[in-house]
Coordinates of C-alpha atoms in Angstrom, one line a residue:
X385 CA 0.0 0.0 0.0
X386 CA 1.5 3.4 -1.0
X387 CA 1.5 6.5 1.1
X388 CA -1.4 8.1 -0.8
X389 CA -3.6 5.0 -0.1
X390 CA -2.6 5.0 3.6
X391 CA -3.5 8.7 3.9
X392 CA -6.9 8.0 2.2
X393 CA -7.6 5.1 4.6
X394 CA -6.5 7.2 7.6
X395 CA -8.7 10.1 6.6
X396 CA -11.8 7.9 6.1
X397 CA -11.2 6.2 9.5
X398 CA -10.7 9.5 11.4
X399 CA -13.3 11.6 9.6
X400 CA -16.1 8.9 9.7
X401 CA -19.4 10.2 11.1
X402 CA -19.7 6.9 13.0
X403 CA -17.6 5.5 15.8
X404 CA -15.1 3.0 14.7
X405 CA -13.2 0.6 17.0
X406 CA -10.6 -2.2 16.4
X407 CA -10.6 -4.8 19.1
X408 CA -7.7 -7.3 19.8
X409 CA -9.6 -10.4 20.8
X410 CA -6.6 -11.9 22.5
X411 CA -6.1 -9.0 24.9
X412 CA -9.7 -7.7 24.8
X413 CA -8.2 -4.2 24.3
X414 CA -9.2 -1.6 21.7
X415 CA -6.0 -1.0 19.7
X416 CA -7.5 1.6 17.4
X417 CA -10.4 4.1 17.7
X418 CA -11.4 7.3 15.9
X419 CA -12.4 10.7 17.3
X420 CA -16.1 9.9 16.9
X421 CA -15.7 7.0 19.3
X422 CA -14.1 9.3 21.9
X423 CA -16.9 11.8 21.5
X424 CA -19.7 9.2 21.6
X425 CA -18.4 7.5 24.8
X426 CA -16.9 10.6 26.4
X427 CA -13.6 8.8 27.0
X428 CA -10.1 10.2 26.5
X429 CA -7.5 8.4 24.4
X430 CA -5.7 7.2 27.5
X431 CA -9.0 5.9 28.9
X432 CA -9.9 4.0 25.8
X433 CA -6.6 2.1 25.8
X434 CA -7.5 0.6 29.2
X435 CA -11.1 -0.3 28.8
X436 CA -12.7 -3.5 27.4
X437 CA -16.0 -4.3 25.6
X438 CA -17.4 -5.1 29.0
X439 CA -17.0 -1.4 30.0
X440 CA -19.1 -0.2 27.1
X441 CA -22.1 -2.5 27.3
X442 CA -25.2 -2.0 29.4
X443 CA -26.3 -5.6 28.8
X444 CA -25.7 -8.1 31.7
X445 CA -23.2 -10.5 30.1
X446 CA -21.0 -13.0 31.9
X447 CA -17.4 -13.4 30.6
X448 CA -18.5 -16.7 29.1
X449 CA -21.4 -15.1 27.3
X450 CA -19.1 -12.3 25.9
X451 CA -16.7 -15.0 24.7
X452 CA -19.5 -16.9 23.1
X453 CA -20.8 -13.8 21.2
X454 CA -17.3 -13.1 20.0
X455 CA -16.8 -16.7 19.0
X456 CA -20.0 -16.5 16.9
X457 CA -18.7 -13.5 15.1
X458 CA -15.4 -15.2 14.4
X459 CA -17.1 -18.3 13.0
X460 CA -19.5 -16.3 10.9
X461 CA -17.0 -13.6 9.9
X462 CA -19.3 -10.7 10.7
X463 CA -22.3 -9.7 12.8
X464 CA -24.9 -7.0 13.1
X465 CA -27.1 -6.3 16.1
X466 CA -28.8 -3.6 18.2
X467 CA -27.9 -3.2 21.9
X468 CA -27.4 -0.7 24.6
X469 CA -24.1 0.9 25.4
X470 CA -23.1 3.4 28.0
X471 CA -20.8 6.5 28.1
X472 CA -18.1 7.0 30.7
X473 CA -20.5 8.9 32.9
X474 CA -23.2 6.2 32.6
X475 CA -25.4 7.7 30.0
X476 CA -27.4 5.0 28.1
X477 CA -27.0 4.8 24.3
X478 CA -29.1 2.9 21.8
X479 CA -26.6 1.7 19.2
X480 CA -26.3 -0.5 16.2
X481 CA -23.1 -2.7 16.2
X482 CA -21.5 -3.9 12.9
X483 CA -18.6 -6.3 13.5
X484 CA -16.2 -7.9 11.0
X485 CA -13.3 -10.3 11.5
X486 CA -9.9 -9.2 10.5
X487 CA -7.0 -11.7 10.6
X488 CA -3.6 -10.1 10.0
X489 CA -1.8 -13.2 11.1
X490 CA -2.4 -16.4 13.1
X491 CA -1.6 -14.8 16.4
X492 CA -3.5 -11.5 15.8
X493 CA -7.2 -11.8 15.2
X494 CA -9.1 -8.5 15.3
X495 CA -12.6 -7.2 15.1
X496 CA -13.4 -4.1 13.1
X497 CA -16.4 -2.6 14.8
X498 CA -18.7 0.2 13.6
X499 CA -21.0 1.8 16.2
X500 CA -24.0 3.8 15.0
X501 CA -25.8 6.0 17.5
X502 CA -29.5 5.2 16.8
X503 CA -30.7 8.2 18.9
X504 CA -29.7 10.6 16.1
X505 CA -30.6 8.2 13.3
X506 CA -34.1 7.7 14.8
X507 CA -34.7 11.5 14.9
X508 CA -33.9 11.9 11.2
X509 CA -36.0 8.8 10.5
X510 CA -38.9 10.4 12.3
X511 CA -38.6 13.6 10.3
X512 CA -38.6 11.5 7.1
X513 CA -41.6 9.5 8.2
X514 CA -43.5 12.8 8.9
X515 CA -42.8 14.0 5.4
X516 CA -43.5 10.6 3.8
X517 CA -47.0 10.1 5.3
X518 CA -48.2 13.7 5.5
X519 CA -47.3 14.7 1.9
X520 CA -50.1 15.3 -0.6
X521 CA -47.9 13.8 -3.3
X522 CA -47.8 10.1 -4.1
X523 CA -44.7 8.7 -2.3
X524 CA -43.7 5.1 -2.2
X525 CA -40.6 2.9 -1.7
X526 CA -39.9 0.1 -4.0
X527 CA -37.3 -2.6 -4.2
X528 CA -34.8 -2.9 -7.1
X529 CA -37.3 -5.2 -8.9
X530 CA -40.1 -2.7 -8.7
X531 CA -42.1 -4.3 -6.0
X532 CA -43.8 -2.0 -3.5
X533 CA -42.5 -1.9 0.0
X534 CA -44.7 0.9 1.4
X535 CA -46.6 4.0 0.2
X536 CA -48.6 6.9 1.7
X537 CA -52.3 7.5 1.5
X538 CA -51.8 10.0 -1.4
X539 CA -50.2 7.3 -3.5
X540 CA -53.2 4.9 -2.9
X541 CA -55.7 7.7 -3.8
X542 CA -53.7 8.5 -6.9
X543 CA -53.5 4.9 -8.1
X544 CA -57.1 4.0 -6.9
X545 CA -55.7 0.7 -5.7
X546 CA -56.2 -0.7 -2.2
X547 CA -53.3 -1.6 0.1
X548 CA -53.6 -5.3 -0.6
X549 CA -53.7 -4.7 -4.3
X550 CA -50.7 -2.4 -4.4
X551 CA -48.5 -4.6 -2.3
X552 CA -49.1 -7.5 -4.7
X553 CA -48.3 -5.7 -8.0
X554 CA -45.2 -4.0 -9.5
X555 CA -44.7 -0.3 -10.1
X556 CA -44.4 -1.2 -13.8
X557 CA -48.1 -2.2 -13.8
X558 CA -49.1 1.4 -13.3
X559 CA -47.9 2.5 -16.7
X560 CA -49.0 2.0 -20.3
X561 CA -47.3 -0.9 -22.1
X562 CA -45.2 1.4 -24.2
X563 CA -43.9 3.1 -21.1
X564 CA -43.1 0.0 -19.0
X565 CA -39.7 -0.6 -20.6
X566 CA -38.8 3.1 -20.1
X567 CA -39.6 2.8 -16.4
X568 CA -37.6 -0.4 -16.1
X569 CA -34.6 1.3 -17.7
X570 CA -34.8 4.0 -15.0
X571 CA -33.9 1.5 -12.2
X572 CA -30.3 0.9 -13.3
X573 CA -29.9 4.7 -13.9
X574 CA -31.1 5.4 -10.4
X575 CA -28.6 2.9 -9.0
X576 CA -25.8 4.5 -10.9
X577 CA -26.7 8.2 -10.6
X578 CA -28.5 8.0 -7.2
X579 CA -31.5 9.8 -8.5
X580 CA -33.7 10.6 -11.6
X581 CA -35.6 13.8 -11.5
X582 CA -38.8 15.0 -13.2
X583 CA -39.2 12.1 -15.7
X584 CA -42.5 12.7 -17.5
X585 CA -44.7 9.7 -18.3
X586 CA -48.4 8.6 -18.4
X587 CA -49.7 7.0 -15.2
X588 CA -52.6 4.5 -15.3
X589 CA -54.9 4.1 -12.4
X590 CA -56.8 0.9 -11.4
X591 CA -59.9 2.1 -13.3
X592 CA -57.9 2.9 -16.5
X593 CA -57.7 6.7 -15.9
X594 CA -54.7 8.2 -17.6
X595 CA -52.8 11.1 -16.1
X596 CA -49.6 12.9 -17.1
X597 CA -47.2 12.6 -14.2
X598 CA -43.7 13.6 -13.3
X599 CA -41.6 11.0 -11.5
X600 CA -38.6 11.4 -9.3
X601 CA -36.6 8.5 -8.0
X602 CA -33.9 8.6 -5.3
X603 CA -31.8 5.7 -4.2
X604 CA -32.2 5.2 -0.4
X605 CA -29.1 5.0 1.8
X606 CA -29.4 1.2 2.2
X607 CA -28.9 0.8 -1.6
X608 CA -31.7 -1.7 -1.7
X609 CA -34.8 0.6 -1.9
X610 CA -35.8 3.5 -4.2
X611 CA -37.9 6.4 -3.0
X612 CA -40.5 7.1 -5.7
X613 CA -42.4 10.4 -5.9
X614 CA -45.2 10.8 -8.4
X615 CA -46.8 14.2 -9.2
X616 CA -50.1 14.5 -11.1
X617 CA -49.8 17.3 -13.6
X618 CA -53.3 17.0 -14.8
X619 CA -54.8 18.3 -11.5
X620 CA -52.7 21.4 -10.9
X621 CA -51.4 24.3 -12.9
X622 CA -47.9 23.6 -14.1
X623 CA -46.3 26.5 -12.2
X624 CA -48.0 25.6 -8.9
X625 CA -47.0 22.0 -9.3
X626 CA -43.3 22.8 -10.1
X627 CA -43.1 25.0 -7.0
X628 CA -44.5 22.3 -4.6
X629 CA -42.5 19.5 -6.3
X630 CA -39.3 21.5 -5.9
X631 CA -40.2 22.4 -2.3
X632 CA -40.7 18.7 -1.4
X633 CA -37.5 17.6 -3.1
X634 CA -35.5 20.3 -1.5
X635 CA -36.9 19.5 1.9
X636 CA -36.0 15.8 1.6
X637 CA -32.5 16.4 0.3
X638 CA -31.7 19.2 2.7
X639 CA -32.8 17.8 6.1
X640 CA -29.6 15.9 6.7
X641 CA -27.3 18.4 5.0
X642 CA -28.8 21.5 6.6
X643 CA -29.9 20.4 10.0
X644 CA -28.0 17.3 11.1
X645 CA -24.5 18.8 11.6
X646 CA -25.7 22.1 13.3
X647 CA -27.9 20.1 15.7
X648 CA -25.1 17.7 16.4
X649 CA -22.8 20.7 17.2
X650 CA -25.4 22.1 19.6
X651 CA -25.7 18.7 21.2
X652 CA -22.0 18.3 21.6
X653 CA -21.6 21.8 23.2
X654 CA -24.5 21.3 25.6
X655 CA -23.4 17.8 26.5
X656 CA -19.9 19.0 27.1
X657 CA -21.1 21.8 29.4
X658 CA -23.4 19.4 31.3
X659 CA -20.7 16.7 31.8
X660 CA -18.0 19.2 32.8
X661 CA -20.4 20.9 35.2
X662 CA -21.3 17.6 36.8
X663 CA -17.6 16.8 37.3
X664 CA -17.1 20.4 38.6
X665 CA -14.6 21.0 35.8
X666 CA -16.5 23.6 33.8
X667 CA -14.8 27.0 33.4
X668 CA -17.6 29.6 33.7
X669 CA -15.6 32.1 31.7
X670 CA -16.3 29.9 28.7
X671 CA -20.1 30.1 29.1
X672 CA -20.5 33.3 27.1
X673 CA -18.6 31.8 24.2
X674 CA -20.4 28.5 24.3
X675 CA -23.8 30.2 24.5
X676 CA -22.9 32.6 21.6
X677 CA -22.0 29.6 19.5
X678 CA -25.3 27.9 20.2
X679 CA -27.2 31.1 19.4
X680 CA -25.3 31.5 16.2
X681 CA -26.2 28.0 15.1
X682 CA -29.9 28.4 16.1
X683 CA -30.0 31.6 14.2
X684 CA -28.6 29.8 11.2
X685 CA -31.3 27.1 11.5
X686 CA -34.0 29.7 12.0
X687 CA -32.9 31.5 8.8
X688 CA -33.1 28.2 6.9
X689 CA -36.7 27.8 8.1
X690 CA -37.7 31.4 7.5
X691 CA -36.2 31.4 4.0
X692 CA -37.4 28.0 3.0
X693 CA -40.3 29.2 0.9
X694 CA -37.9 31.5 -0.9
X695 CA -35.7 28.6 -1.7
X696 CA -38.6 26.4 -2.8
X697 CA -40.1 29.0 -5.1
X698 CA -37.0 30.7 -6.4
X699 CA -36.0 30.1 -10.0
X700 CA -33.2 31.0 -12.4
X701 CA -35.3 33.4 -14.5
X702 CA -34.7 36.3 -12.1
X703 CA -31.6 38.5 -12.5
X704 CA -29.8 40.4 -9.8
X705 CA -27.0 43.0 -9.6
X706 CA -24.0 41.0 -8.6
X707 CA -22.4 43.8 -6.6
X708 CA -25.6 44.7 -4.8
X709 CA -26.2 41.0 -3.9
X710 CA -22.7 40.7 -2.5
X711 CA -23.3 43.8 -0.4
X712 CA -26.5 42.2 1.0
X713 CA -24.6 39.0 1.9
X714 CA -21.9 41.0 3.6
X715 CA -24.5 42.9 5.6
X716 CA -26.1 39.6 6.7
X717 CA -22.7 38.4 7.9
X718 CA -21.6 41.7 9.4
X719 CA -21.9 40.6 13.0
X720 CA -20.0 37.4 12.4
X721 CA -17.2 39.2 10.5
X722 CA -16.9 41.9 13.1
X723 CA -16.8 39.4 15.9
X724 CA -13.9 37.6 14.3
X725 CA -12.1 41.0 13.5
X726 CA -12.1 40.4 9.7
X727 CA -11.6 43.4 7.4
X728 CA -13.6 43.3 4.2
X729 CA -12.2 45.1 1.1
X730 CA -14.4 45.4 -2.0
X731 CA -13.1 46.3 -5.4
X732 CA -16.0 46.2 -7.9
X733 CA -14.6 47.1 -11.3
X734 CA -17.7 45.9 -13.1
X735 CA -21.3 45.1 -12.2
X736 CA -23.7 43.1 -14.3
X737 CA -27.0 41.4 -13.6
X738 CA -26.7 37.7 -13.3
X739 CA -29.5 35.0 -13.5
X740 CA -29.4 33.0 -10.3
X741 CA -31.5 31.3 -7.6
X742 CA -30.9 34.1 -5.0
X743 CA -31.2 31.9 -1.9
X744 CA -29.0 29.1 -3.1
X745 CA -26.4 31.4 -4.6
X746 CA -26.2 33.4 -1.3
X747 CA -25.8 30.1 0.5
X748 CA -22.8 29.2 -1.7
X749 CA -21.1 32.6 -1.1
X750 CA -21.7 32.4 2.7
X751 CA -20.1 28.9 2.6
X752 CA -17.0 30.3 0.9
X753 CA -16.8 33.2 3.4
X754 CA -17.3 30.8 6.4
X755 CA -14.5 28.7 5.0
X756 CA -12.2 31.7 5.3
X757 CA -13.4 32.6 8.8
X758 CA -12.8 29.0 10.0
X759 CA -9.3 29.1 8.5
X760 CA -8.5 32.4 10.2
X761 CA -9.6 31.0 13.6
X762 CA -7.8 27.6 13.1
X763 CA -4.5 29.3 12.1
X764 CA -4.8 32.1 14.6
X765 CA -4.2 34.8 11.9
X766 CA -3.8 38.3 13.4
X767 CA -4.4 40.7 10.5
X768 CA -7.4 39.1 8.9
X769 CA -8.4 40.3 5.4
X770 CA -11.0 39.2 2.8
X771 CA -10.8 40.9 -0.6
X772 CA -13.9 40.7 -2.9
X773 CA -13.6 42.0 -6.4
X774 CA -15.2 41.8 -9.8
X775 CA -13.4 41.9 -13.1
X776 CA -14.2 41.6 -16.8
X777 CA -12.3 38.6 -18.1
X778 CA -12.9 37.7 -21.8
X779 CA -16.2 39.6 -21.8
X780 CA -17.4 37.6 -18.8
X781 CA -17.9 39.0 -15.3
X782 CA -15.7 37.2 -12.7
X783 CA -16.2 37.3 -9.0
X784 CA -13.1 36.7 -6.9
X785 CA -13.0 36.1 -3.1
X786 CA -9.5 36.0 -1.6
X787 CA -8.3 35.7 2.0
X788 CA -4.9 35.9 3.7
X789 CA -5.4 32.9 5.9
X790 CA -2.3 31.1 4.7
X791 CA -3.8 29.0 2.0
X792 CA -4.3 25.2 1.8
X793 CA -1.6 22.5 1.9
X794 CA -0.7 21.7 -1.7
X795 CA -1.2 17.9 -1.0
X796 CA -4.7 18.6 0.3
X797 CA -5.7 21.1 -2.4
X798 CA -6.8 18.6 -5.1
X799 CA -9.0 16.7 -2.7
X800 CA -11.1 19.6 -1.4
X801 CA -14.1 18.8 -3.6
X802 CA -14.1 15.1 -3.0
X803 CA -17.5 14.1 -1.6
X804 CA -16.4 12.9 1.9
X805 CA -13.2 15.0 2.2
X806 CA -13.0 17.7 5.0
X807 CA -10.4 19.8 6.5
X808 CA -10.2 20.4 10.3
X809 CA -11.7 23.9 10.0
X810 CA -14.5 22.7 7.8
X811 CA -15.5 20.1 10.3
X812 CA -16.0 22.8 12.9
X813 CA -18.5 24.6 10.7
X814 CA -21.8 23.6 9.2
X815 CA -20.3 20.8 7.1
X816 CA -21.4 22.3 3.8
X817 CA -18.0 23.9 2.7
X818 CA -16.7 24.3 -0.8
X819 CA -18.2 21.1 -2.1
X820 CA -21.7 22.4 -1.6
X821 CA -20.7 25.8 -3.1
X822 CA -19.3 24.0 -6.1
X823 CA -22.5 22.0 -6.6
X824 CA -24.7 25.2 -6.4
X825 CA -22.5 27.2 -8.8
X826 CA -21.6 24.5 -11.3
X827 CA -24.3 21.8 -11.3
X828 CA -27.3 24.1 -10.5
X829 CA -26.3 27.4 -12.2
X830 CA -23.9 26.1 -14.9
X831 CA -21.3 28.8 -14.1
X832 CA -17.5 28.3 -13.8
X833 CA -16.0 27.7 -10.3
X834 CA -12.3 27.5 -9.5
X835 CA -10.0 27.8 -6.5
X836 CA -6.3 27.9 -5.7
X837 CA -3.7 29.2 -3.3
X838 CA -2.7 32.9 -4.0
X839 CA -0.8 35.9 -2.7
X840 CA -2.6 39.0 -1.6
X841 CA -1.1 42.4 -1.1
X842 CA -2.4 44.9 1.5
X843 CA -0.7 47.9 3.1
X844 CA 2.6 47.1 1.3
X845 CA 2.5 43.6 2.9
X846 CA 2.2 40.4 1.0
X847 CA 0.3 37.4 2.4
X848 CA -0.4 33.9 1.3
X849 CA -4.0 33.0 1.1
X850 CA -6.8 31.2 -0.8
X851 CA -8.9 32.4 -3.7
X852 CA -12.2 31.2 -5.1
X853 CA -13.3 32.5 -8.6
X854 CA -16.8 32.4 -10.1
X855 CA -17.2 33.3 -13.8
X856 CA -20.7 34.1 -15.1

């Protein structure tokens, strides 16, 4: 294995959203564990080196029963089960355990263990269930062969079939014969691309009523089910339908991305305060900073909710003055920028109107600025500067955002836009970062997006920094 592969494996291990442990069966000691494991169980690195599986479980297991369970895993090669674990301070955790045998040599047999905190997973699942069953759109989940697994009342009403009838037919039976093959061809595409959006076809109800529908399919996280959304375009005006359809899709796709990480951050801060207070270790002088961080995150979530209608009904047919929009974004972030002692310099050489989704574009720009703010904090930069300028390059307006936060390590730079890659300062933020900005600018708006290390001059001083360029 080369150094690059080792670095990749190390990054995946340490940056995983789930707790990962490696157990030496001979010594019953954990020889490897990631940061998520320490956070989940509230142990230090030194603590974790001394504990055994017995210290983590809330189940009453004798040493013989523990050995028997581990022996079963060894014989089977893997295992998967739900159980109750406990943190260092005795807090109960509902967890899903996934274990796999690793045999490096005859004398060293290891278990690779993934621990999933079901408390957080259940909350997200409950939010999804609420959307699924309360929606007025027809929503169903199907297996990869097209058989129905479950569906909401709206889907039953749309199809005019009963529960027993739907559960015994295939999704392909709901379309004209000439459309069945097209629908079947969508399944492999969904598996490959993860989703198919707004596929227009003719839907046939039980009583042979035809309706023009738009279908969206999303591959579920378990890779074995497909979420199917069917919208009847014969009952609503096209413009109203597109607005509601987009709103539903945005809601489903943004719940985990927009809410999960901020809520997790609040939970970590609050749990940390509670634990340290119980142990009489909490420094009260940190209270103001901790509370300010929670307020900042809740304001972020509140703005997401307040602006959600704007996001759902915005489109790319509206044009905005780029410089005016940038000034609005800077005004929204004024308190955060001032709090972190960041000087904003604007140099607008040109101003054109650009066609954008205002909400999503603003989100992309704020992510870029937040990326710089986190870099300033992480690297403890004293003289903090962000330069924002517009230029005319080859008859196209280009927006450039530069900071003097020291830039990004050249080895890391090519990996910034990889789906699961994150730097330290990005992981302290909302988790959106440059990857989400890239998707909004390039995939949604079809504009050019680039980034690189740079040098920035200010007050006769030259600094190393990072630059993001957007060309319209």
